[in-house]
Amino acid sequence: MTAPAAPANSSPPIDLDQVTSQKWGPSEWFGKEVATASGPERLKLAKDALLASKEAGHDCPHLTALTGVTTPCSKAGGVCAVQRYSQTASGGINLAGHRVAICPSRLVTKDVLLEIAKKVLGLSSGVVLVKEVPYSLNMTKVKKSGEPAWAGRIDWLLVSESDPSCFVAVETQSVYMSGKTQDGTFNAFINANGALTMPPEYRHPDYKSSVPKRLAPQLESKARHLSSTSRKTVVIVDEFVRANMSALVEIPVPKGYADNPARADKHKLDSCQVIFAIVSLENGLLTLSELLYCTIDAAKAALDAVGPMPQAEFEKVVRQMVGTDDAKGRPKKRLAHKVFKLS
């Protein structure tokens, strides 16, 4: 039986067993390409990574280039993006697969934001970028002036310089790492005198523990608030995040617009609440791959990427956890750290 075709906006699936079982290490470190850096450069990066951010004294090349203002790197360890590490039969080290942003600053460049401004706001010039804009009022706290205190901030706003009421909100969402401390990887580079080396511990980009839990509430709060005045929220994520999302239900296009791409795009833009901007980090560049237009509810469903377990399967799991016999009727011990007898 032929498998159903994947939705047009779906990305190649990621083998989650590979994500958690393979070793991941720095791909971009304090803005530098790890694979092409020299041994002495990697050695210094590793030593600096073990220092406090202020002591290491590195600037963030991404925010500095974006804003024109020298911005210190504040990320512990200074790793911008990670990639899978593997060892060849001859002992060499390969970095392969998706580059995954683990710092949100890695997801923004001037070119990407200008492309978004052109597609969403229709602006090719006169675009202003504003950082950390308050968007709601605290219902219980007041400022010294007696006015309500501000609560919550939008990461960025792209604003028309000539008409500040013309704007779009931009949120960035990177992935957190799970597993052992990253210091083990830094020390491994130091012990190898800066040579490329396999990370000693299993650490991996953890989509489920970072993206849905953090981004879904942000959309419910910020995007819901902005959509009440027909404003859009752009969410910038990388290809790894997109590949971990389930199929996204985009704004449907009327059949009458099928042969008119411009009308179809305008319809999706006018009708959506959220726009996913998918970016690629390949070859050390940041490029905009696609824009996906959807509702808040569709965005949250795709981010969640789970469905209910059938009742029979759930009950089987419970029986296996509570039972004192295995599938063959042999006695077995319950998991002492998960099952507790109360009476």
Short mmCIF file of C-alpha atoms in Angstrom, two decimals:
data_model
loop_
_atom_site.label_atom_id
_atom_site.label_comp_id
_atom_site.label_asym_id
_atom_site.label_seq_id
_atom_site.Cartn_x
_atom_site.Cartn_y
_atom_site.Cartn_z
CA MET A 1 0.00 0.00 0.00
CA THR A 2 1.43 3.37 -1.00
CA ALA A 3 2.04 5.78 1.87
CA PRO A 4 0.11 9.05 1.68
CA ALA A 5 2.05 12.00 0.31
CA ALA A 6 3.51 14.36 2.89
CA PRO A 7 1.90 17.80 3.13
CA ALA A 8 3.54 20.34 0.84
CA ASN A 9 4.88 22.34 3.78
CA SER A 10 6.31 19.38 5.70
CA SER A 11 10.07 18.96 6.15
CA PRO A 12 12.06 15.71 5.91
CA PRO A 13 11.48 13.71 9.09
CA ILE A 14 14.22 13.59 11.70
CA ASP A 15 15.13 10.27 13.30
CA LEU A 16 14.69 11.11 16.99
CA ASP A 17 16.73 8.06 18.00
CA GLN A 18 19.65 9.54 16.08
CA VAL A 19 19.12 12.93 17.69
CA THR A 20 19.44 11.49 21.19
CA SER A 21 22.00 8.74 20.53
CA GLN A 22 24.51 10.64 18.41
CA LYS A 23 26.87 13.13 19.94
CA TRP A 24 26.35 16.80 19.27
CA GLY A 25 28.96 19.53 19.60
CA PRO A 26 29.69 23.13 18.63
CA SER A 27 29.26 24.02 14.97
CA GLU A 28 29.50 27.78 15.47
CA TRP A 29 31.28 29.02 18.57
CA PHE A 30 31.41 32.70 19.51
CA GLY A 31 30.45 33.27 15.88
CA LYS A 32 33.34 31.24 14.46
CA GLU A 33 33.10 28.15 12.24
CA VAL A 34 34.40 25.26 14.33
CA ALA A 35 35.20 22.91 11.42
CA THR A 36 37.38 25.45 9.59
CA ALA A 37 38.97 27.16 12.60
CA SER A 38 42.63 26.42 13.33
CA GLY A 39 43.71 24.31 16.29
CA PRO A 40 44.95 27.35 18.26
CA GLU A 41 41.66 29.18 17.52
CA ARG A 42 39.56 26.25 18.78
CA LEU A 43 41.78 25.92 21.86
CA LYS A 44 41.16 29.56 22.75
CA LEU A 45 37.42 29.22 22.10
CA ALA A 46 37.27 26.21 24.44
CA LYS A 47 39.20 27.97 27.19
CA ASP A 48 37.06 31.09 26.86
CA ALA A 49 33.91 28.97 26.95
CA LEU A 50 34.73 27.88 30.51
CA LEU A 51 34.92 31.50 31.68
CA ALA A 52 32.07 33.77 32.73
CA SER A 53 30.72 35.73 29.75
CA LYS A 54 32.10 39.06 30.94
CA GLU A 55 35.50 37.53 31.63
CA ALA A 56 35.63 35.84 28.22
CA GLY A 57 35.02 39.24 26.63
CA HIS A 58 33.54 38.13 23.30
CA ASP A 59 31.10 40.27 21.35
CA CYS A 60 28.06 38.70 19.69
CA PRO A 61 28.87 39.02 15.97
CA HIS A 62 25.23 38.46 14.99
CA LEU A 63 23.61 41.19 17.10
CA THR A 64 26.54 43.54 16.51
CA ALA A 65 26.19 43.17 12.73
CA LEU A 66 22.40 43.53 12.94
CA THR A 67 22.21 46.63 15.10
CA GLY A 68 25.53 48.34 14.43
CA VAL A 69 26.02 48.53 18.20
CA THR A 70 28.76 46.44 19.82
CA THR A 71 26.88 43.83 21.84
CA PRO A 72 28.68 41.48 24.26
CA CYS A 73 27.96 37.76 24.03
CA SER A 74 25.94 36.80 27.10
CA LYS A 75 25.43 33.09 26.34
CA ALA A 76 27.22 30.73 28.72
CA GLY A 77 29.77 28.77 26.70
CA GLY A 78 29.32 30.96 23.61
CA VAL A 79 27.94 28.17 21.38
CA CYS A 80 25.71 29.66 18.66
CA ALA A 81 24.80 26.42 16.90
CA VAL A 82 25.45 22.69 17.20
CA GLN A 83 25.81 19.83 14.76
CA ARG A 84 26.15 16.04 14.90
CA TYR A 85 29.70 14.76 15.39
CA SER A 86 30.87 11.40 14.09
CA GLN A 87 34.20 9.62 13.90
CA THR A 88 35.51 8.07 10.69
CA ALA A 89 37.27 4.71 10.46
CA SER A 90 40.57 6.55 10.19
CA GLY A 91 39.87 8.56 13.34
CA GLY A 92 38.83 11.80 11.66
CA ILE A 93 35.91 13.88 12.92
CA ASN A 94 32.93 14.82 10.74
CA LEU A 95 30.24 17.43 11.42
CA ALA A 96 27.08 16.64 9.48
CA GLY A 97 23.33 17.11 9.30
CA HIS A 98 21.18 20.03 10.39
CA ARG A 99 22.90 22.93 12.05
CA VAL A 100 20.73 23.74 15.03
CA ALA A 101 20.59 27.22 16.55
CA ILE A 102 20.78 27.06 20.34
CA CYS A 103 21.00 30.85 20.73
CA PRO A 104 18.12 33.05 19.48
CA SER A 105 20.59 35.74 18.38
CA ARG A 106 21.78 33.33 15.68
CA LEU A 107 18.35 33.49 14.01
CA VAL A 108 18.38 37.16 13.00
CA THR A 109 20.31 39.02 10.32
CA LYS A 110 19.62 42.28 8.55
CA ASP A 111 19.04 40.52 5.21
CA VAL A 112 16.49 38.07 6.66
CA LEU A 113 14.59 40.79 8.52
CA LEU A 114 14.52 43.06 5.47
CA GLU A 115 13.18 40.18 3.39
CA ILE A 116 10.44 39.63 5.97
CA ALA A 117 9.62 43.35 6.01
CA LYS A 118 9.29 43.36 2.23
CA LYS A 119 7.03 40.30 2.11
CA VAL A 120 4.87 41.10 5.14
CA LEU A 121 4.81 44.91 5.27
CA GLY A 122 5.49 45.61 1.60
CA LEU A 123 8.45 47.80 2.54
CA SER A 124 11.72 47.87 0.60
CA SER A 125 13.14 50.86 2.47
CA GLY A 126 12.47 52.99 5.53
CA VAL A 127 12.38 49.99 7.88
CA VAL A 128 13.25 50.45 11.56
CA LEU A 129 14.03 47.59 13.95
CA VAL A 130 12.94 48.03 17.58
CA LYS A 131 14.02 45.65 20.35
CA GLU A 132 12.07 44.37 23.37
CA VAL A 133 8.84 46.35 23.04
CA PRO A 134 6.33 46.16 25.95
CA TYR A 135 2.91 45.03 24.78
CA SER A 136 0.67 44.59 27.84
CA LEU A 137 -0.21 46.20 31.16
CA ASN A 138 0.22 44.68 34.61
CA MET A 139 -3.17 44.54 36.30
CA THR A 140 -1.79 44.69 39.88
CA LYS A 141 1.44 46.72 39.75
CA VAL A 142 1.83 50.46 39.15
CA LYS A 143 4.75 52.72 38.27
CA LYS A 144 5.81 55.62 40.47
CA SER A 145 3.77 57.85 38.19
CA GLY A 146 0.65 55.93 39.15
CA GLU A 147 0.30 54.47 35.67
CA PRO A 148 0.01 50.68 35.21
CA ALA A 149 3.35 48.91 34.99
CA TRP A 150 4.25 47.28 31.68
CA ALA A 151 4.24 43.50 31.47
CA GLY A 152 5.80 41.31 28.80
CA ARG A 153 7.92 42.32 25.83
CA ILE A 154 7.98 41.45 22.13
CA ASP A 155 11.45 40.39 20.95
CA TRP A 156 11.52 42.70 17.92
CA LEU A 157 9.26 44.98 15.90
CA LEU A 158 9.80 45.77 12.24
CA VAL A 159 8.31 49.25 11.85
CA SER A 160 7.73 51.64 8.98
CA GLU A 161 9.80 54.73 9.71
CA SER A 162 7.25 56.99 8.03
CA ASP A 163 4.19 55.32 9.59
CA PRO A 164 4.90 53.70 13.01
CA SER A 165 1.38 52.22 13.04
CA CYS A 166 2.59 49.91 10.27
CA PHE A 167 4.55 47.14 11.97
CA VAL A 168 4.94 43.41 12.44
CA ALA A 169 6.11 41.59 15.57
CA VAL A 170 9.05 39.21 15.28
CA GLU A 171 9.76 36.43 17.79
CA THR A 172 12.75 34.10 17.68
CA GLN A 173 12.82 30.58 19.12
CA SER A 174 15.96 28.47 19.35
CA VAL A 175 16.37 25.03 20.92
CA TYR A 176 17.75 24.11 24.34
CA MET A 177 20.26 21.31 24.87
CA SER A 178 19.59 18.37 27.17
CA GLY A 179 22.04 15.91 28.67
CA LYS A 180 25.34 16.25 30.47
CA THR A 181 27.02 19.60 31.09
CA GLN A 182 28.67 21.22 28.06
CA ASP A 183 31.88 21.73 30.09
CA GLY A 184 32.90 18.16 29.23
CA THR A 185 32.96 19.06 25.53
CA PHE A 186 34.95 22.23 26.19
CA ASN A 187 37.51 20.31 28.26
CA ALA A 188 37.77 17.67 25.53
CA PHE A 189 38.83 20.35 23.04
CA ILE A 190 41.36 21.68 25.56
CA ASN A 191 42.76 18.20 26.20
CA ALA A 192 43.07 17.70 22.42
CA ASN A 193 45.00 20.98 22.19
CA GLY A 194 42.31 22.45 19.93
CA ALA A 195 42.01 19.54 17.51
CA LEU A 196 38.52 18.52 16.43
CA THR A 197 37.43 15.86 18.88
CA MET A 198 34.37 13.81 19.73
CA PRO A 199 32.23 15.20 22.58
CA PRO A 200 32.65 12.84 25.54
CA GLU A 201 29.04 13.10 26.73
CA TYR A 202 25.64 12.68 25.12
CA ARG A 203 23.99 16.07 24.72
CA HIS A 204 21.30 16.77 22.16
CA PRO A 205 19.00 19.56 20.99
CA ASP A 206 15.76 18.96 22.87
CA TYR A 207 12.81 20.18 20.82
CA LYS A 208 10.04 18.96 23.12
CA SER A 209 11.49 20.47 26.28
CA SER A 210 12.11 23.87 24.75
CA VAL A 211 10.13 24.92 21.69
CA PRO A 212 6.50 23.87 22.40
CA LYS A 213 6.69 24.67 26.11
CA ARG A 214 8.10 28.13 25.53
CA LEU A 215 6.72 29.23 22.17
CA ALA A 216 3.09 28.10 22.47
CA PRO A 217 2.39 30.32 25.54
CA GLN A 218 4.14 33.22 23.79
CA LEU A 219 1.81 32.86 20.81
CA GLU A 220 -1.24 32.63 23.03
CA SER A 221 -0.25 35.83 24.80
CA LYS A 222 1.54 38.02 22.25
CA ALA A 223 0.06 36.85 18.95
CA ARG A 224 -3.46 36.68 20.40
CA HIS A 225 -3.12 40.26 21.67
CA LEU A 226 -1.71 41.57 18.39
CA SER A 227 -4.22 39.72 16.21
CA SER A 228 -7.06 41.55 17.96
CA THR A 229 -5.93 44.59 15.95
CA SER A 230 -5.15 42.54 12.81
CA ARG A 231 -1.38 42.70 13.45
CA LYS A 232 0.73 39.68 12.51
CA THR A 233 3.39 37.84 14.50
CA VAL A 234 6.36 36.40 12.63
CA VAL A 235 8.14 33.51 14.36
CA ILE A 236 11.67 32.77 13.16
CA VAL A 237 12.77 29.14 13.65
CA ASP A 238 15.40 27.01 11.98
CA GLU A 239 14.99 23.90 9.84
CA PHE A 240 15.52 21.56 12.78
CA VAL A 241 12.54 23.07 14.60
CA ARG A 242 10.41 22.89 11.44
CA ALA A 243 11.33 19.23 10.96
CA ASN A 244 10.20 18.42 14.51
CA MET A 245 6.84 20.13 14.09
CA SER A 246 3.92 18.11 12.81
CA ALA A 247 2.15 19.04 9.58
CA LEU A 248 1.12 22.67 9.72
CA VAL A 249 -2.36 23.57 8.49
CA GLU A 250 -1.80 26.73 6.48
CA ILE A 251 -4.42 29.29 5.55
CA PRO A 252 -6.36 27.67 2.66
CA VAL A 253 -6.28 29.43 -0.69
CA PRO A 254 -9.55 29.79 -2.68
CA LYS A 255 -9.58 27.87 -5.93
CA GLY A 256 -10.14 31.12 -7.77
CA TYR A 257 -6.68 32.31 -6.69
CA ALA A 258 -4.88 29.10 -7.69
CA ASP A 259 -3.48 30.63 -10.89
CA ASN A 260 -2.68 33.98 -9.30
CA PRO A 261 0.25 33.60 -6.85
CA ALA A 262 0.16 37.27 -5.87
CA ARG A 263 -3.55 37.12 -4.91
CA ALA A 264 -2.99 33.80 -3.13
CA ASP A 265 -0.11 35.23 -1.07
CA LYS A 266 -2.11 38.35 -0.20
CA HIS A 267 -5.06 36.21 0.87
CA LYS A 268 -2.85 34.13 3.18
CA LEU A 269 -1.21 37.24 4.62
CA ASP A 270 -4.51 39.03 5.20
CA SER A 271 -6.13 35.97 6.80
CA CYS A 272 -3.32 34.68 9.05
CA GLN A 273 -2.37 35.46 12.64
CA VAL A 274 1.06 33.83 12.70
CA ILE A 275 3.78 33.57 10.04
CA PHE A 276 6.53 31.01 10.51
CA ALA A 277 9.76 32.19 8.91
CA ILE A 278 11.89 29.08 8.39
CA VAL A 279 15.61 29.83 8.14
CA SER A 280 18.61 27.71 7.15
CA LEU A 281 22.03 27.92 8.81
CA GLU A 282 23.84 25.93 6.15
CA ASN A 283 27.44 26.88 5.34
CA GLY A 284 27.51 29.44 8.12
CA LEU A 285 24.93 31.65 6.41
CA LEU A 286 21.40 32.51 7.50
CA THR A 287 18.88 32.41 4.68
CA LEU A 288 15.10 32.55 4.61
CA SER A 289 13.78 29.22 3.28
CA GLU A 290 10.01 29.73 3.39
CA LEU A 291 7.14 31.61 4.99
CA LEU A 292 4.16 29.63 6.31
CA TYR A 293 0.89 31.45 7.08
CA CYS A 294 -1.47 30.04 9.71
CA THR A 295 -3.74 30.71 12.67
CA ILE A 296 -2.58 30.66 16.30
CA ASP A 297 -4.42 27.39 16.92
CA ALA A 298 -2.81 25.74 13.88
CA ALA A 299 0.61 26.95 15.00
CA LYS A 300 0.15 25.53 18.50
CA ALA A 301 -1.07 22.18 17.15
CA ALA A 302 1.95 21.87 14.84
CA LEU A 303 4.35 22.84 17.63
CA ASP A 304 2.80 20.32 20.03
CA ALA A 305 3.33 17.52 17.50
CA VAL A 306 1.56 14.89 19.63
CA GLY A 307 -1.77 13.10 19.62
CA PRO A 308 -3.73 11.14 22.24
CA MET A 309 -2.63 7.59 23.02
CA PRO A 310 -5.36 4.99 22.36
CA GLN A 311 -7.07 3.91 25.57
CA ALA A 312 -6.06 0.25 25.15
CA GLU A 313 -2.41 1.18 24.71
CA PHE A 314 -2.47 3.52 27.73
CA GLU A 315 -4.05 0.84 29.91
CA LYS A 316 -1.42 -1.64 28.74
CA VAL A 317 1.33 0.76 29.83
CA VAL A 318 -0.29 1.18 33.25
CA ARG A 319 -0.67 -2.59 33.68
CA GLN A 320 2.98 -3.12 32.78
CA MET A 321 4.09 -0.52 35.31
CA VAL A 322 1.86 -1.73 38.15
CA GLY A 323 2.02 -5.45 37.46
CA THR A 324 4.38 -7.83 39.27
CA ASP A 325 4.63 -10.32 36.41
CA ASP A 326 6.23 -9.81 33.00
CA ALA A 327 4.63 -10.69 29.65
CA LYS A 328 5.58 -14.37 30.13
CA GLY A 329 4.13 -14.57 33.63
CA ARG A 330 7.47 -14.47 35.38
CA PRO A 331 7.84 -12.39 38.55
CA LYS A 332 9.36 -8.95 38.06
CA LYS A 333 10.09 -5.99 40.28
CA ARG A 334 8.29 -2.71 39.85
CA LEU A 335 10.35 0.35 39.03
CA ALA A 336 11.12 1.69 42.49
CA HIS A 337 11.61 5.26 41.27
CA LYS A 338 8.25 5.33 39.43
CA VAL A 339 5.75 3.12 41.27
CA PHE A 340 5.03 3.69 44.99
CA LYS A 341 2.71 1.57 47.18
CA LEU A 342 0.62 3.83 49.42
CA SER A 343 -1.53 1.26 51.26
#
